[in-house]
Each structure stands twice: as structure tokens, then as C-alpha cells.
Amino acid sequence: YFMQPPFGMFQKNKFWIFLTGLSLAVMVLGGVATLRYGAGVASDSVKYLAVAQNLLDGNGLFDHRGLPLLSWPPLYSIMLAGMHVLTSLDVFVAGWYFNIFLLGLDLFLSGVIFQRVFFTKPLYAYLATVFVFLSISSLRIHATIGSDAFYLTMTLLFLLAMDDYVQRRSYRAFAWVVVLSALAPLLRYVGLALAVTAGIVILIENRKSMRVLLRDGFVLGIFSAAPIFWWLVIHNIMTYGSLWGTSNDRTVDVLLNTELALTKMLHWF
């Protein structure tokens, strides 16, 4: 497995101090970088913020054009509305502060993973953490209102929980795997990959125990499928008659979509 138990020659206490300090520092840097103009607002950000504000105003899950939210899952906008209720901050400011906090949290979680991967080579863990700290792409993602940063957080937490499940057969870790597999598709549709990954790991790890395989697989399948089933089938299809919110006469340009996807991927590096 790509992650090993965090034991051996690793001087953990020094690394935790280093990791905590670097996580706090990157949050300060993120705050400084966005201090003058606030968080970045892309076209996606407008929809997230508008849906959150409409939800707070009692209008339901509708975007800035007055159209129902169908093509995107609702969790991020619901979270923005929830943060306003808890803090009384404007949804824009709440999203801005939340993403800056996630900038530090994601660095910390990345460091934990590096500590487990390079437990016999601590220098590699330090260097890998510094590389994430210096990542312009990471700063760009966290400095813009959007679900990308929180999806990264979910993915990192999922990897750590999956590792604990594999290494220790921890029920608590399995519960986290199920919760994250259920929530991730409500944040981004690509979050279904977490449930699929968990299913494959459960199949491989429990192939010699049919009872455990069926038990864990059943629990994962039911609880991870229920939320996205509610959103796509009950909310989208049964309420509005559309799965994704696109009209039937709309043509999907595969080549254009491929070009845009590759262009997006180039900005990751």
C-alpha cells in the first residue's frame, strides 16, 4: 500500500511542530494575498453565492437567473448559507474565510499523508510539505470562491481514513469513509469516485471474508448512494423533469469539452 504505519525513525514531534507552523503561515499568506480585493470570484462562484443567498432569502435552491439548481450538486451553497447562519457573515465573506482556513488545513492533511508515506525518510516528508506550501496552484484554488478547496479536503481525509481502515480495520475509519463517500458527490459529481474507490478497496481487502465483504460493501453502497439518489432522482428528475438541467436539443461538443478539460489540467502544474 502506498501509505505505511507512521512509526520507525521518524521524529514525529519535530515534524508536527514544523507542519503546524507551516499550516498557520500559509493561512497568513493566503489572507495577505486576498486582503486587498477579497477572494476571487469566477463564473462558478457567482452561481454558488447566488444559490446560497437565495436559500437564505427563503427562495430555495435557485441561481442568479432564477433557475433551479440542477446541473450542480447543492452542498457547497448549503454550507455557505449555513456559515452565514452561524456567523452572520455575508456569504461571500464566509466563503472567503472558509477557503483560507482550508488552505492551512489541506497543507496539514497533506503533511500527515507525507509523514505516513515517507516514515523512513523524514527529509522527503519535509520537502514534499514545503512543495505544497509553495504551490501557486494551491493558493489560486483556495483564494477563489468555489467547491474545489473543500473537495480537496474531503479527498485528503478520505485517503487518511481509507489507510486506517486498511491498516487497522478501524470501524471509526470506515464510518469516515462512508460519510465522505456520501457527501463528496453532493459537493461535486466527480465525488462519486470516492465511493467507487472505497468499494474497490473493500473488495480487495476483504476478498477472503465474504461476511465482512458483504457487510461493509452493503453499508457503503446504501449510505453513499442515498444522498446523490435523492438529489438526482427525487429533486432533479421527479421535481423538474431533468437529470442534469440541460435541454434535450443541446449538442455536446466532445472535442471542445476535451480541449477545455486538457487546458484545465495544464493549470494544475
Short mmCIF file of C-alpha atoms in Angstrom, two decimals:
data_model
loop_
_atom_site.label_atom_id
_atom_site.label_comp_id
_atom_site.label_asym_id
_atom_site.label_seq_id
_atom_site.Cartn_x
_atom_site.Cartn_y
_atom_site.Cartn_z
CA TYR A 1 0.00 0.00 0.00
CA PHE A 2 1.23 3.49 -0.71
CA MET A 3 0.82 4.57 2.91
CA GLN A 4 2.58 2.78 5.72
CA PRO A 5 2.18 3.00 9.51
CA PRO A 6 3.75 6.18 10.89
CA PHE A 7 6.45 4.53 13.00
CA GLY A 8 10.18 3.92 12.80
CA MET A 9 12.90 6.51 12.51
CA PHE A 10 10.61 9.45 12.05
CA GLN A 11 10.96 12.24 14.63
CA LYS A 12 7.26 12.90 14.82
CA ASN A 13 7.18 15.67 17.39
CA LYS A 14 9.53 17.90 15.41
CA PHE A 15 7.59 17.26 12.25
CA TRP A 16 4.24 18.10 13.90
CA ILE A 17 5.64 21.41 15.13
CA PHE A 18 7.02 22.13 11.67
CA LEU A 19 3.76 21.14 9.97
CA THR A 20 1.57 23.17 12.34
CA GLY A 21 3.77 26.25 11.91
CA LEU A 22 3.77 25.94 8.14
CA SER A 23 -0.03 25.49 8.07
CA LEU A 24 -0.54 28.65 10.12
CA ALA A 25 1.95 30.51 7.94
CA VAL A 26 0.21 29.55 4.72
CA MET A 27 -3.12 30.77 6.12
CA VAL A 28 -1.50 34.12 6.92
CA LEU A 29 -0.05 34.30 3.42
CA GLY A 30 -3.42 33.43 1.91
CA GLY A 31 -5.06 36.17 3.96
CA VAL A 32 -2.44 38.69 2.89
CA ALA A 33 -2.78 37.69 -0.77
CA THR A 34 -6.55 38.26 -0.70
CA LEU A 35 -6.60 41.17 1.77
CA ARG A 36 -6.93 43.99 -0.75
CA TYR A 37 -9.68 42.69 -3.02
CA GLY A 38 -11.04 39.68 -1.16
CA ALA A 39 -11.46 36.21 -2.57
CA GLY A 40 -11.55 35.67 -6.31
CA VAL A 41 -14.95 35.38 -7.96
CA ALA A 42 -15.27 33.24 -11.09
CA SER A 43 -18.41 32.42 -13.03
CA ASP A 44 -18.91 29.32 -10.90
CA SER A 45 -18.53 31.43 -7.77
CA VAL A 46 -21.44 33.63 -8.83
CA LYS A 47 -23.75 30.64 -9.01
CA TYR A 48 -22.60 29.21 -5.67
CA LEU A 49 -23.07 32.56 -3.93
CA ALA A 50 -26.42 33.29 -5.59
CA VAL A 51 -27.86 29.89 -4.64
CA ALA A 52 -26.66 30.35 -1.05
CA GLN A 53 -28.23 33.80 -0.84
CA ASN A 54 -31.50 32.64 -2.38
CA LEU A 55 -31.59 29.82 0.12
CA LEU A 56 -31.17 32.32 2.97
CA ASP A 57 -33.88 34.53 1.49
CA GLY A 58 -36.30 31.63 1.52
CA ASN A 59 -36.37 31.20 -2.25
CA GLY A 60 -34.90 27.70 -2.29
CA LEU A 61 -32.07 26.33 -4.42
CA PHE A 62 -32.24 28.79 -7.32
CA ASP A 63 -29.38 30.58 -9.07
CA HIS A 64 -28.90 34.25 -10.01
CA ARG A 65 -31.06 33.80 -13.13
CA GLY A 66 -33.96 32.44 -11.14
CA LEU A 67 -33.43 28.92 -12.48
CA PRO A 68 -33.44 25.85 -10.22
CA LEU A 69 -30.08 24.36 -9.36
CA LEU A 70 -29.87 21.15 -11.39
CA SER A 71 -26.53 20.87 -13.15
CA TRP A 72 -24.51 21.19 -9.93
CA PRO A 73 -24.91 19.45 -6.57
CA PRO A 74 -26.04 21.69 -3.69
CA LEU A 75 -23.70 21.01 -0.76
CA TYR A 76 -21.29 23.95 -1.16
CA SER A 77 -24.07 26.53 -1.44
CA ILE A 78 -25.84 24.98 1.55
CA MET A 79 -22.60 25.23 3.51
CA LEU A 80 -22.20 28.91 2.63
CA ALA A 81 -25.75 29.56 3.80
CA GLY A 82 -25.07 27.59 6.98
CA MET A 83 -21.93 29.59 7.72
CA HIS A 84 -23.95 32.80 7.39
CA VAL A 85 -26.48 31.49 9.89
CA LEU A 86 -23.72 30.56 12.35
CA THR A 87 -21.54 33.68 11.96
CA SER A 88 -23.83 36.37 10.45
CA LEU A 89 -21.13 36.95 7.84
CA ASP A 90 -22.10 37.67 4.25
CA VAL A 91 -21.95 34.50 2.15
CA PHE A 92 -19.04 35.94 0.16
CA VAL A 93 -17.02 36.76 3.28
CA ALA A 94 -17.89 33.39 4.86
CA GLY A 95 -16.70 31.56 1.75
CA TRP A 96 -13.54 33.66 1.65
CA TYR A 97 -12.60 32.96 5.26
CA PHE A 98 -13.54 29.30 4.97
CA ASN A 99 -11.27 28.77 1.98
CA ILE A 100 -8.35 30.47 3.73
CA PHE A 101 -8.86 28.13 6.66
CA LEU A 102 -8.93 25.18 4.24
CA LEU A 103 -5.63 26.38 2.75
CA GLY A 104 -3.95 25.64 6.07
CA LEU A 105 -5.97 22.50 6.75
CA ASP A 106 -5.20 20.99 3.35
CA LEU A 107 -1.49 21.64 3.84
CA PHE A 108 -1.66 19.97 7.25
CA LEU A 109 -3.52 16.92 5.90
CA SER A 110 -1.04 16.66 3.02
CA GLY A 111 1.77 16.70 5.55
CA VAL A 112 0.16 13.88 7.52
CA ILE A 113 0.00 11.79 4.34
CA PHE A 114 3.64 12.57 3.51
CA GLN A 115 4.62 11.58 7.05
CA ARG A 116 2.99 8.20 6.56
CA VAL A 117 4.42 7.67 3.09
CA PHE A 118 7.99 8.67 3.96
CA PHE A 119 8.11 7.41 7.53
CA THR A 120 11.62 6.02 6.99
CA LYS A 121 12.83 9.07 5.03
CA PRO A 122 11.76 12.15 7.01
CA LEU A 123 13.61 14.57 4.74
CA TYR A 124 11.28 13.63 1.89
CA ALA A 125 8.25 14.41 4.05
CA TYR A 126 9.66 17.84 4.91
CA LEU A 127 10.45 18.62 1.27
CA ALA A 128 7.08 17.41 -0.01
CA THR A 129 5.28 19.57 2.56
CA VAL A 130 7.35 22.61 1.57
CA PHE A 131 6.50 22.00 -2.10
CA VAL A 132 2.78 22.11 -1.26
CA PHE A 133 3.37 25.23 0.83
CA LEU A 134 4.97 26.94 -2.18
CA SER A 135 2.33 25.77 -4.66
CA ILE A 136 0.83 28.65 -6.63
CA SER A 137 -1.94 26.35 -7.90
CA SER A 138 -2.96 25.56 -4.33
CA LEU A 139 -3.08 29.25 -3.45
CA ARG A 140 -5.11 30.02 -6.58
CA ILE A 141 -7.68 27.33 -5.78
CA HIS A 142 -8.09 28.41 -2.17
CA ALA A 143 -8.17 32.11 -3.00
CA THR A 144 -11.26 31.70 -5.19
CA ILE A 145 -14.81 31.06 -4.01
CA GLY A 146 -15.66 27.54 -5.14
CA SER A 147 -16.01 23.94 -4.09
CA ASP A 148 -12.55 22.86 -5.29
CA ALA A 149 -10.77 23.55 -1.99
CA PHE A 150 -13.27 21.67 0.14
CA TYR A 151 -13.33 18.77 -2.32
CA LEU A 152 -9.56 18.55 -1.89
CA THR A 153 -10.07 18.48 1.88
CA MET A 154 -12.56 15.64 1.54
CA THR A 155 -10.20 13.69 -0.70
CA LEU A 156 -7.29 14.02 1.73
CA LEU A 157 -9.47 12.98 4.67
CA PHE A 158 -10.74 10.04 2.61
CA LEU A 159 -7.19 8.84 1.90
CA LEU A 160 -6.27 9.00 5.58
CA ALA A 161 -9.45 7.21 6.65
CA MET A 162 -9.01 4.57 3.96
CA ASP A 163 -5.46 3.97 5.12
CA ASP A 164 -6.62 3.47 8.73
CA TYR A 165 -9.31 1.08 7.52
CA VAL A 166 -6.78 -1.00 5.60
CA GLN A 167 -4.06 -0.98 8.24
CA ARG A 168 -6.12 -1.31 11.43
CA ARG A 169 -9.62 -2.38 10.33
CA SER A 170 -10.89 0.62 12.28
CA TYR A 171 -14.68 0.99 12.49
CA ARG A 172 -14.26 4.71 13.08
CA ALA A 173 -12.18 5.00 9.90
CA PHE A 174 -14.80 3.02 7.98
CA ALA A 175 -17.51 5.37 9.26
CA TRP A 176 -15.49 8.32 7.94
CA VAL A 177 -15.07 6.56 4.60
CA VAL A 178 -18.84 6.09 4.33
CA VAL A 179 -19.64 9.67 5.37
CA LEU A 180 -17.13 11.17 2.93
CA SER A 181 -18.28 8.85 0.12
CA ALA A 182 -21.85 10.03 0.74
CA LEU A 183 -21.09 13.76 0.93
CA ALA A 184 -18.48 14.10 -1.84
CA PRO A 185 -20.95 13.62 -4.75
CA LEU A 186 -23.16 16.32 -3.22
CA LEU A 187 -20.20 18.67 -3.42
CA ARG A 188 -19.01 17.71 -6.90
CA TYR A 189 -20.36 14.94 -9.10
CA VAL A 190 -16.82 13.62 -9.57
CA GLY A 191 -17.00 12.81 -5.86
CA LEU A 192 -18.61 9.51 -6.88
CA ALA A 193 -15.01 8.41 -7.46
CA LEU A 194 -14.56 8.21 -3.68
CA ALA A 195 -17.34 5.65 -3.29
CA VAL A 196 -16.03 3.64 -6.25
CA THR A 197 -12.50 3.69 -4.82
CA ALA A 198 -13.76 2.62 -1.40
CA GLY A 199 -15.72 -0.22 -2.98
CA ILE A 200 -12.65 -1.50 -4.82
CA VAL A 201 -10.53 -1.34 -1.66
CA ILE A 202 -13.19 -3.18 0.36
CA LEU A 203 -13.39 -5.84 -2.32
CA ILE A 204 -9.63 -6.37 -2.39
CA GLU A 205 -9.08 -6.23 1.37
CA ASN A 206 -11.98 -8.50 2.33
CA ARG A 207 -11.89 -10.98 -0.55
CA LYS A 208 -11.11 -13.79 1.91
CA SER A 209 -14.01 -12.95 4.21
CA MET A 210 -17.33 -12.96 2.41
CA ARG A 211 -19.22 -11.88 5.53
CA VAL A 212 -17.14 -8.74 6.05
CA LEU A 213 -17.12 -8.02 2.32
CA LEU A 214 -20.90 -8.13 2.09
CA ARG A 215 -21.39 -6.21 5.34
CA ASP A 216 -19.01 -3.34 4.56
CA GLY A 217 -19.95 -3.27 0.90
CA PHE A 218 -23.65 -3.10 1.70
CA VAL A 219 -23.24 -0.31 4.23
CA LEU A 220 -21.03 1.69 1.86
CA GLY A 221 -23.36 1.17 -1.08
CA ILE A 222 -26.57 2.14 0.72
CA PHE A 223 -25.29 5.20 2.56
CA SER A 224 -23.14 6.57 -0.26
CA ALA A 225 -25.88 6.18 -2.88
CA ALA A 226 -28.80 7.58 -0.88
CA PRO A 227 -27.87 11.32 -0.88
CA ILE A 228 -26.97 11.55 -4.57
CA PHE A 229 -30.05 9.45 -5.43
CA TRP A 230 -32.20 11.97 -3.59
CA TRP A 231 -30.60 14.85 -5.46
CA LEU A 232 -30.57 13.44 -8.99
CA VAL A 233 -33.77 11.38 -8.96
CA ILE A 234 -36.12 12.97 -6.43
CA HIS A 235 -35.01 16.60 -6.75
CA ASN A 236 -33.94 16.81 -10.39
CA ILE A 237 -35.98 14.25 -12.32
CA MET A 238 -39.15 13.90 -10.25
CA THR A 239 -39.41 17.61 -9.40
CA TYR A 240 -38.09 19.31 -12.54
CA GLY A 241 -38.07 16.53 -15.12
CA SER A 242 -34.38 16.81 -15.91
CA LEU A 243 -31.37 14.86 -14.69
CA TRP A 244 -28.67 17.45 -15.36
CA GLY A 245 -30.70 20.53 -16.17
CA THR A 246 -29.72 20.67 -19.86
CA SER A 247 -32.26 20.92 -22.67
CA ASN A 248 -32.81 17.99 -24.99
CA ASP A 249 -31.81 19.92 -28.09
CA ARG A 250 -28.44 20.93 -26.73
CA THR A 251 -25.50 19.37 -28.56
CA VAL A 252 -22.43 18.38 -26.58
CA ASP A 253 -19.19 19.14 -28.44
CA VAL A 254 -16.89 16.30 -27.36
CA LEU A 255 -13.77 17.83 -28.93
CA LEU A 256 -14.40 21.21 -27.31
CA ASN A 257 -15.02 19.60 -23.93
CA THR A 258 -11.82 17.56 -24.27
CA GLU A 259 -9.82 20.67 -25.18
CA LEU A 260 -11.22 22.59 -22.22
CA ALA A 261 -10.52 19.66 -19.87
CA LEU A 262 -6.88 19.38 -21.02
CA THR A 263 -6.43 23.14 -20.71
CA LYS A 264 -7.79 22.99 -17.18
CA MET A 265 -5.42 20.16 -16.29
CA LEU A 266 -2.42 22.13 -17.53
CA HIS A 267 -3.17 24.78 -14.90
CA TRP A 268 -2.75 22.16 -12.19
CA PHE A 269 1.03 22.19 -12.75
#
